[in-house]
PDB file of C-alpha atoms in Angstrom:
ATOM      1  CA  MET N  88      82.412  83.824  81.074  1.00 76.00           C
ATOM      2  CA  THR N  89      85.405  81.588  81.750  1.00 82.00           C
ATOM      3  CA  VAL N  90      86.128  81.102  78.056  1.00 86.00           C
ATOM      4  CA  LEU N  91      85.858  84.837  77.314  1.00 87.00           C
ATOM      5  CA  THR N  92      88.124  85.678  80.229  1.00 87.00           C
ATOM      6  CA  GLY N  93      90.616  83.048  79.130  1.00 86.00           C
ATOM      7  CA  LEU N  94      90.639  84.375  75.562  1.00 89.00           C
ATOM      8  CA  ALA N  95      91.052  87.953  76.821  1.00 89.00           C
ATOM      9  CA  ASN N  96      94.019  86.921  78.968  1.00 88.00           C
ATOM     10  CA  LEU N  97      95.463  84.942  76.068  1.00 91.00           C
ATOM     11  CA  GLY N  98      95.159  87.968  73.806  1.00 90.00           C
ATOM     12  CA  LEU N  99      96.697  90.299  76.374  1.00 89.00           C
ATOM     13  CA  GLY N 100      99.551  87.880  77.061  1.00 90.00           C
ATOM     14  CA  LEU N 101     100.333  87.683  73.340  1.00 92.00           C
ATOM     15  CA  VAL N 102     100.173  91.477  73.026  1.00 89.00           C
ATOM     16  CA  TYR N 103     102.605  91.933  75.926  1.00 89.00           C
ATOM     17  CA  LEU N 104     105.000  89.315  74.555  1.00 91.00           C
ATOM     18  CA  GLY N 105     104.726  90.964  71.148  1.00 88.00           C
ATOM     19  CA  ILE N 106     105.639  94.308  72.709  1.00 86.00           C
ATOM     20  CA  GLY N 107     108.616  92.601  74.353  1.00 88.00           C
ATOM     21  CA  VAL N 108     109.769  91.310  70.967  1.00 89.00           C
ATOM     22  CA  LEU N 109     109.427  94.794  69.433  1.00 85.00           C
ATOM     23  CA  ILE N 110     111.468  96.305  72.252  1.00 86.00           C
ATOM     24  CA  ALA N 111     114.142  93.614  71.897  1.00 89.00           C
ATOM     25  CA  ILE N 112     114.409  94.310  68.152  1.00 85.00           C
ATOM     26  CA  ASP N 113     114.751  98.043  68.822  1.00 82.00           C
ATOM     27  CA  LEU N 114     117.341  97.573  71.542  1.00 85.00           C
ATOM     28  CA  GLU N 115     119.498  95.054  69.702  1.00 83.00           C
ATOM     29  CA  GLY N 116     120.909  97.629  67.325  1.00 82.00           C
ATOM     30  CA  ALA N 117     120.370 100.775  69.380  1.00 82.00           C
ATOM     31  CA  MET N 118     122.410  99.637  72.371  1.00 85.00           C
ATOM     32  CA  ARG N 119     125.314  98.740  70.104  1.00 85.00           C
ATOM     33  CA  ARG N 120     125.413 102.334  68.923  1.00 86.00           C
ATOM     34  CA  ARG N 121     124.360 104.237  72.026  1.00 84.00           C
ATOM     35  CA  GLY N 122     125.105 101.976  74.979  1.00 87.00           C
ATOM     36  CA  TYR N 123     123.008 100.365  77.674  1.00 88.00           C
ATOM     37  CA  SER N 124     119.443 101.595  78.197  1.00 88.00           C
ATOM     38  CA  HIS N 125     117.968 101.132  81.664  1.00 89.00           C
ATOM     39  CA  PHE N 126     114.529 102.145  80.417  1.00 89.00           C
ATOM     40  CA  GLY N 127     114.585  99.789  77.450  1.00 88.00           C
ATOM     41  CA  VAL N 128     115.817  96.741  79.360  1.00 90.00           C
ATOM     42  CA  ALA N 129     113.427  97.339  82.270  1.00 91.00           C
ATOM     43  CA  TRP N 130     110.489  97.784  79.871  1.00 89.00           C
ATOM     44  CA  LEU N 131     111.496  94.595  78.065  1.00 90.00           C
ATOM     45  CA  SER N 132     111.630  92.674  81.363  1.00 92.00           C
ATOM     46  CA  ILE N 133     108.203  93.908  82.435  1.00 91.00           C
ATOM     47  CA  MET N 134     106.540  92.940  79.169  1.00 91.00           C
ATOM     48  CA  PHE N 135     107.914  89.399  79.118  1.00 92.00           C
ATOM     49  CA  THR N 136     107.007  88.690  82.754  1.00 92.00           C
ATOM     50  CA  CYS N 137     103.543  90.267  82.440  1.00 90.00           C
ATOM     51  CA  GLY N 138     102.929  88.390  79.202  1.00 90.00           C
ATOM     52  CA  ALA N 139     103.926  85.110  80.832  1.00 91.00           C
ATOM     53  CA  HIS N 140     101.568  85.779  83.783  1.00 90.00           C
ATOM     54  CA  HIS N 141      98.580  86.260  81.484  1.00 90.00           C
ATOM     55  CA  LEU N 142      99.427  83.235  79.345  1.00 90.00           C
ATOM     56  CA  VAL N 143      99.661  81.014  82.443  1.00 89.00           C
ATOM     57  CA  HIS N 144      96.340  82.381  83.721  1.00 87.00           C
ATOM     58  CA  ALA N 145      94.754  81.819  80.290  1.00 89.00           C
ATOM     59  CA  THR N 146      96.024  78.238  80.197  1.00 89.00           C
ATOM     60  CA  HIS N 147      94.362  77.506  83.541  1.00 87.00           C
ATOM     61  CA  LEU N 148      91.101  79.087  82.413  1.00 86.00           C
ATOM     62  CA  LEU N 149      90.880  77.505  78.968  1.00 88.00           C
ATOM     63  CA  ALA N 150      92.466  74.099  79.552  1.00 85.00           C
ATOM     64  CA  GLU N 151      92.333  73.272  83.251  1.00 82.00           C
ATOM     65  CA  GLY N 152      88.933  74.427  84.454  1.00 78.00           C
ATOM     66  CA  ARG N 153      89.954  77.383  86.639  1.00 80.00           C
ATOM     67  CA  GLN N 154      86.924  79.508  87.536  1.00 80.00           C
ATOM     68  CA  VAL N 155      86.830  83.298  87.846  1.00 80.00           C
ATOM     69  CA  GLY N 156      84.130  85.942  87.957  1.00 82.00           C
ATOM     70  CA  GLY N 157      83.178  88.788  85.669  1.00 86.00           C
ATOM     71  CA  LEU N 158      85.524  91.285  87.327  1.00 90.00           C
ATOM     72  CA  ASP N 159      88.506  89.447  85.829  1.00 89.00           C
ATOM     73  CA  LEU N 160      87.058  89.846  82.339  1.00 89.00           C
ATOM     74  CA  LEU N 161      86.258  93.526  82.925  1.00 92.00           C
ATOM     75  CA  ALA N 162      89.739  94.297  84.272  1.00 91.00           C
ATOM     76  CA  THR N 163      91.367  92.559  81.305  1.00 90.00           C
ATOM     77  CA  ALA N 164      89.090  94.365  78.854  1.00 91.00           C
ATOM     78  CA  ILE N 165      90.115  97.706  80.377  1.00 92.00           C
ATOM     79  CA  GLY N 166      93.807  96.864  80.028  1.00 89.00           C
ATOM     80  CA  LEU N 167      93.766  95.396  76.525  1.00 89.00           C
ATOM     81  CA  PRO N 168      93.349  98.626  74.463  1.00 90.00           C
ATOM     82  CA  ALA N 169      96.447 100.307  75.923  1.00 90.00           C
ATOM     83  CA  GLY N 170      98.672  97.383  74.983  1.00 87.00           C
ATOM     84  CA  ILE N 171      97.171  97.129  71.504  1.00 91.00           C
ATOM     85  CA  VAL N 172      97.603 100.870  70.824  1.00 91.00           C
ATOM     86  CA  TRP N 173     101.229 100.930  71.965  1.00 87.00           C
ATOM     87  CA  ALA N 174     102.084  97.830  69.924  1.00 87.00           C
ATOM     88  CA  ALA N 175     100.240  99.098  66.817  1.00 89.00           C
ATOM     89  CA  LEU N 176     102.041 102.449  66.905  1.00 87.00           C
ATOM     90  CA  ARG N 177     105.397 100.737  67.324  1.00 83.00           C
ATOM     91  CA  VAL N 178     104.750  98.280  64.475  1.00 85.00           C
ATOM     92  CA  GLU N 179     103.705 101.161  62.234  1.00 86.00           C
ATOM     93  CA  ALA N 180     106.894 103.071  63.057  1.00 81.00           C
ATOM     94  CA  SER N 181     109.072 100.007  62.464  1.00 78.00           C
ATOM     95  CA  ARG N 182     107.590  99.685  58.965  1.00 81.00           C
ATOM     96  CA  GLY N 183     108.454 103.280  58.113  1.00 80.00           C
ATOM     97  CA  GLY N 184     105.077 104.738  59.045  1.00 80.00           C
ATOM     98  CA  ARG N 185     104.124 107.656  61.221  1.00 80.00           C
ATOM     99  CA  GLY N 186     104.157 105.802  64.525  1.00 81.00           C
ATOM    100  CA  ASP N 187     103.382 107.950  67.565  1.00 85.00           C
ATOM    101  CA  ARG N 188     100.785 110.733  67.377  1.00 87.00           C
ATOM    102  CA  PHE N 189     100.710 114.107  69.054  1.00 88.00           C
ATOM    103  CA  ILE N 190      97.202 114.818  70.386  1.00 88.00           C
ATOM    104  CA  PRO N 191      96.688 118.577  70.830  1.00 89.00           C
ATOM    105  CA  GLY N 192      94.669 119.686  73.829  1.00 86.00           C
ATOM    106  CA  THR N 193      92.398 117.171  75.520  1.00 88.00           C
ATOM    107  CA  PRO N 194      89.678 116.291  73.007  1.00 92.00           C
ATOM    108  CA  THR N 195      86.206 115.153  74.003  1.00 93.00           C
ATOM    109  CA  TRP N 196      86.787 111.570  72.888  1.00 93.00           C
ATOM    110  CA  MET N 197      89.782 111.332  75.207  1.00 91.00           C
ATOM    111  CA  ARG N 198      87.800 112.658  78.160  1.00 93.00           C
ATOM    112  CA  ALA N 199      85.000 110.214  77.380  1.00 94.00           C
ATOM    113  CA  GLY N 200      87.435 107.301  77.128  1.00 91.00           C
ATOM    114  CA  ALA N 201      89.029 108.232  80.431  1.00 91.00           C
ATOM    115  CA  ALA N 202      85.596 108.430  82.053  1.00 95.00           C
ATOM    116  CA  VAL N 203      84.619 104.992  80.737  1.00 94.00           C
ATOM    117  CA  CYS N 204      87.893 103.441  81.921  1.00 92.00           C
ATOM    118  CA  GLY N 205      87.569 105.165  85.285  1.00 92.00           C
ATOM    119  CA  ALA N 206      84.017 103.896  85.720  1.00 95.00           C
ATOM    120  CA  GLY N 207      85.077 100.375  84.803  1.00 93.00           C
ATOM    121  CA  ALA N 208      88.004 100.509  87.216  1.00 92.00           C
ATOM    122  CA  ALA N 209      85.696 101.777  89.972  1.00 94.00           C
ATOM    123  CA  VAL N 210      83.377  98.816  89.376  1.00 94.00           C
ATOM    124  CA  VAL N 211      86.314  96.396  89.561  1.00 91.00           C
ATOM    125  CA  VAL N 212      87.738  97.928  92.737  1.00 92.00           C
ATOM    126  CA  GLY N 213      84.349  98.254  94.413  1.00 92.00           C
ATOM    127  CA  GLY N 214      83.327  94.724  93.470  1.00 90.00           C
ATOM    128  CA  SER N 215      86.635  93.349  94.705  1.00 86.00           C
ATOM    129  CA  LEU N 216      86.305  95.087  98.070  1.00 88.00           C
ATOM    130  CA  LEU N 217      82.796  93.717  98.467  1.00 87.00           C
ATOM    131  CA  ALA N 218      83.984  90.205  97.577  1.00 82.00           C
ATOM    132  CA  LEU N 219      86.794  90.418 100.114  1.00 81.00           C
ATOM    133  CA  ARG N 220      84.206  90.536 102.869  1.00 80.00           C
ATOM    134  CA  ASP N 221      84.077  86.763 102.306  1.00 69.00           C
ATOM    135  CA  LEU N 222      87.836  86.384 102.709  1.00 72.00           C
ATOM    136  CA  ARG N 223      88.510  82.726 103.393  1.00 63.00           C
ATOM    137  CA  TYR N 224      92.249  82.634 104.012  1.00 65.00           C
ATOM    138  CA  THR N 225      95.521  84.399 103.317  1.00 73.00           C
ATOM    139  CA  ASP N 226      97.927  82.546 101.086  1.00 77.00           C
ATOM    140  CA  PRO N 227     101.615  83.546 101.077  1.00 80.00           C
ATOM    141  CA  ARG N 228     101.729  82.558  97.418  1.00 82.00           C
ATOM    142  CA  LEU N 229      99.759  85.744  96.695  1.00 84.00           C
ATOM    143  CA  LEU N 230     102.551  87.958  98.033  1.00 88.00           C
ATOM    144  CA  PRO N 231     104.284  88.622  94.672  1.00 90.00           C
ATOM    145  CA  ASN N 232     100.990  89.754  93.150  1.00 90.00           C
ATOM    146  CA  LEU N 233     100.403  92.153  96.040  1.00 91.00           C
ATOM    147  CA  VAL N 234     103.909  93.568  95.571  1.00 94.00           C
ATOM    148  CA  LEU N 235     103.285  93.962  91.847  1.00 93.00           C
ATOM    149  CA  VAL N 236     100.035  95.847  92.490  1.00 94.00           C
ATOM    150  CA  ALA N 237     101.935  98.412  94.561  1.00 95.00           C
ATOM    151  CA  LEU N 238     104.818  98.640  92.078  1.00 94.00           C
ATOM    152  CA  TYR N 239     102.579  99.089  89.051  1.00 94.00           C
ATOM    153  CA  ILE N 240     100.588 101.828  90.771  1.00 95.00           C
ATOM    154  CA  GLY N 241     103.862 103.599  91.586  1.00 94.00           C
ATOM    155  CA  ILE N 242     105.209 103.219  88.038  1.00 93.00           C
ATOM    156  CA  GLY N 243     101.945 104.478  86.568  1.00 92.00           C
ATOM    157  CA  ALA N 244     102.019 107.497  88.891  1.00 93.00           C
ATOM    158  CA  TYR N 245     105.515 108.523  87.767  1.00 91.00           C
ATOM    159  CA  LEU N 246     104.667 108.019  84.096  1.00 90.00           C
ATOM    160  CA  TRP N 247     101.495 110.068  84.568  1.00 91.00           C
ATOM    161  CA  ARG N 248     103.521 112.911  86.088  1.00 89.00           C
ATOM    162  CA  GLY N 249     105.699 112.909  82.985  1.00 86.00           C
ATOM    163  CA  GLN N 250     102.661 112.998  80.705  1.00 88.00           C
ATOM    164  CA  ARG N 251     101.065 115.819  82.702  1.00 88.00           C
ATOM    165  CA  ARG N 252     104.251 117.859  82.486  1.00 85.00           C
ATOM    166  CA  ASN N 253     104.372 117.327  78.719  1.00 82.00           C
ATOM    167  CA  ARG N 254     100.749 118.460  78.498  1.00 86.00           C
ATOM    168  CA  GLN N 255     101.604 121.688  80.309  1.00 86.00           C
ATOM    169  CA  VAL N 256     104.709 122.393  78.205  1.00 84.00           C
ATOM    170  CA  TYR N 257     103.533 121.314  74.755  1.00 84.00           C
ATOM    171  CA  GLY N 258      99.783 121.654  75.048  1.00 86.00           C
ATOM    172  CA  GLY N 259      99.037 118.048  74.143  1.00 86.00           C
ATOM    173  CA  TRP N 260      99.721 114.387  74.638  1.00 89.00           C
ATOM    174  CA  SER N 261     101.763 111.571  73.122  1.00 88.00           C
ATOM    175  CA  ALA N 262      99.498 108.680  72.126  1.00 90.00           C
ATOM    176  CA  SER N 263     102.348 106.230  72.723  1.00 88.00           C
ATOM    177  CA  GLY N 264     103.217 107.812  76.064  1.00 88.00           C
ATOM    178  CA  LEU N 265      99.625 107.700  77.271  1.00 90.00           C
ATOM    179  CA  SER N 266      99.172 104.081  76.231  1.00 91.00           C
ATOM    180  CA  LEU N 267     102.441 103.160  77.947  1.00 90.00           C
ATOM    181  CA  MET N 268     101.310 104.921  81.101  1.00 91.00           C
ATOM    182  CA  MET N 269      97.905 103.208  81.034  1.00 92.00           C
ATOM    183  CA  ILE N 270      99.417  99.734  80.882  1.00 91.00           C
ATOM    184  CA  PHE N 271     100.607  99.937  84.482  1.00 92.00           C
ATOM    185  CA  PRO N 272      97.500 100.956  86.469  1.00 93.00           C
ATOM    186  CA  THR N 273      95.473  98.470  84.422  1.00 92.00           C
ATOM    187  CA  CYS N 274      98.059  95.775  85.210  1.00 91.00           C
ATOM    188  CA  ALA N 275      97.722  96.678  88.896  1.00 93.00           C
ATOM    189  CA  LEU N 276      93.955  96.279  88.521  1.00 92.00           C
ATOM    190  CA  MET N 277      94.310  92.833  86.936  1.00 91.00           C
ATOM    191  CA  HIS N 278      96.766  91.569  89.549  1.00 91.00           C
ATOM    192  CA  GLY N 279      94.476  92.916  92.269  1.00 90.00           C
ATOM    193  CA  VAL N 280      91.514  90.969  90.861  1.00 90.00           C
ATOM    194  CA  TYR N 281      93.697  87.863  90.647  1.00 87.00           C
ATOM    195  CA  VAL N 282      94.501  88.244  94.363  1.00 87.00           C
ATOM    196  CA  MET N 283      90.857  88.818  95.250  1.00 87.00           C
ATOM    197  CA  TYR N 284      89.562  85.703  93.494  1.00 85.00           C
ATOM    198  CA  ALA N 285      92.344  83.544  94.915  1.00 83.00           C
ATOM    199  CA  ALA N 286      91.848  84.956  98.426  1.00 83.00           C
ATOM    200  CA  THR N 287      88.123  84.191  98.298  1.00 81.00           C
ATOM    201  CA  ALA N 288      88.949  80.588  97.326  1.00 72.00           C
ATOM    202  CA  LEU N 289      87.498  80.717  93.816  1.00 74.00           C
ATOM    203  CA  PHE N 290      90.766  79.153  92.673  1.00 73.00           C
ATOM    204  CA  SER N 291      94.078  78.228  94.250  1.00 75.00           C
ATOM    205  CA  PRO N 292      97.393  79.759  93.145  1.00 73.00           C
ATOM    206  CA  ASP N 293      99.729  77.252  91.542  1.00 76.00           C
ATOM    207  CA  TYR N 294     103.469  76.948  91.777  1.00 75.00           C
ATOM    208  CA  HIS N 295     104.298  77.167  88.099  1.00 73.00           C
ATOM    209  CA  GLY N 296     102.437  80.497  88.029  1.00 76.00           C
ATOM    210  CA  LEU N 297     104.119  81.539  91.250  1.00 81.00           C
ATOM    211  CA  TRP N 298     107.637  81.540  89.836  1.00 84.00           C
ATOM    212  CA  VAL N 299     106.495  83.752  86.938  1.00 87.00           C
ATOM    213  CA  ASP N 300     105.115  86.310  89.379  1.00 87.00           C
ATOM    214  CA  TRP N 301     108.212  86.205  91.570  1.00 91.00           C
ATOM    215  CA  ILE N 302     110.376  86.893  88.514  1.00 90.00           C
ATOM    216  CA  GLY N 303     108.077  89.812  87.801  1.00 91.00           C
ATOM    217  CA  VAL N 304     108.877  91.406  91.176  1.00 94.00           C
ATOM    218  CA  PRO N 305     112.556  92.283  90.457  1.00 94.00           C
ATOM    219  CA  ALA N 306     111.509  93.377  86.952  1.00 93.00           C
ATOM    220  CA  GLY N 307     108.911  95.677  88.497  1.00 93.00           C
ATOM    221  CA  LEU N 308     111.371  96.994  91.081  1.00 95.00           C
ATOM    222  CA  TYR N 309     113.899  97.714  88.341  1.00 95.00           C
ATOM    223  CA  PHE N 310     111.384  99.582  86.197  1.00 94.00           C
ATOM    224  CA  PHE N 311     110.124 101.536  89.206  1.00 95.00           C
ATOM    225  CA  TRP N 312     113.704 102.546  90.005  1.00 94.00           C
ATOM    226  CA  VAL N 313     114.254 103.639  86.401  1.00 92.00           C
ATOM    227  CA  VAL N 314     111.118 105.757  85.982  1.00 90.00           C
ATOM    228  CA  ARG N 315     111.542 107.312  89.414  1.00 91.00           C
ATOM    229  CA  GLY N 316     115.171 108.085  88.618  1.00 90.00           C
ATOM    230  CA  LEU N 317     114.294 109.628  85.259  1.00 87.00           C
ATOM    231  CA  GLU N 318     111.624 111.744  86.947  1.00 84.00           C
ATOM    232  CA  THR N 319     113.897 112.949  89.753  1.00 85.00           C
ATOM    233  CA  GLY N 320     117.038 113.250  87.636  1.00 82.00           C
ATOM    234  CA  THR N 321     119.031 110.574  89.463  1.00 87.00           C
ATOM    235  CA  VAL N 322     119.064 108.278  86.408  1.00 85.00           C
ATOM    236  CA  THR N 323     120.131 109.311  82.914  1.00 83.00           C
ATOM    237  CA  ASP N 324     119.172 107.321  79.839  1.00 82.00           C
ATOM    238  CA  TRP N 325     119.223 108.079  76.136  1.00 79.00           C
ATOM    239  CA  ASN N 326     116.023 106.066  75.768  1.00 73.00           C
ATOM    240  CA  GLU N 327     113.565 108.248  77.726  1.00 65.00           C
ATOM    241  CA  ARG N 328     110.609 107.152  75.614  1.00 56.00           C
ATOM    242  CA  PHE N 329     107.885 108.458  77.867  1.00 44.00           C
ATOM    243  CA  GLU N 330     109.372 111.959  77.706  1.00 42.00           C
ATOM    244  CA  ALA N 331     110.027 112.057  73.945  1.00 49.00           C
ATOM    245  CA  ILE N 332     107.199 114.319  72.806  1.00 46.00           C
ATOM    246  CA  ASP N 333     109.090 117.396  71.566  1.00 46.00           C
ATOM    247  CA  ASP N 334     109.681 116.076  68.043  1.00 49.00           C
ATOM    248  CA  LEU N 335     105.956 115.347  67.740  1.00 50.00           C
ATOM    249  CA  ALA N 336     104.786 118.610  69.285  1.00 49.00           C
ATOM    250  CA  GLU N 337     106.941 120.940  67.186  1.00 51.00           C
ATOM    251  CA  PRO N 338     105.038 120.339  63.918  1.00 42.00           C
ATOM    252  CA  ALA N 339     101.754 120.678  65.759  1.00 42.00           C
ATOM    253  CA  ARG N 340     102.751 124.091  67.124  1.00 44.00           C
ATOM    254  CA  ALA N 341     104.266 125.335  63.875  1.00 39.00           C
TER     255      ALA N 341
END
């Protein structure tokens, strides 16, 4: 269990860092031509800090004997597909391929996938609440993870509102937009499990992981400010990736 969880966190950390590299490559030329992108820079910051968190956690699990339970593995397994899909679509686009897909309607496979993810998340949340009945102590070093849980839920909610609006207007979904949206509630789930296992004394938070999570807090606040501003119209950005579905939807409606 520990080895599998460590490998899953290692894989997810590499995926997130890979996404960060892809974003950096995109932004390097685009911002020269079009100016600063709040969305792009905030997204870049989130991916590097989240990737670092998972790599540190994986190092503890695989090399230093940290113990966790099955809920950590389940939460990571739920979050891994969204990161892989977003990265795969972006790599394909960067190589001249199709990239993002427009998904008309809400097909059965999507409903089934959502149900499976929802059931898995319910197991993780329910299991965590049951485990917290044995709460041993409160550690202030867990504070940044608690803040990140709240921020990622908020970011996911705003991104979901954007996807729902696109569904109503265009009659379908952006595969890239959905995968981007899914990254954040699943990240909240993983940070929540991390807090639960640390709070029940299965392992102790460490200081070299702590600074990674504290750096993640301003990155999360920045991204929350950006997506909220894009949703409410108080922030303008040429790089509104989670809204860019019209070019995909037009051929589908033609």
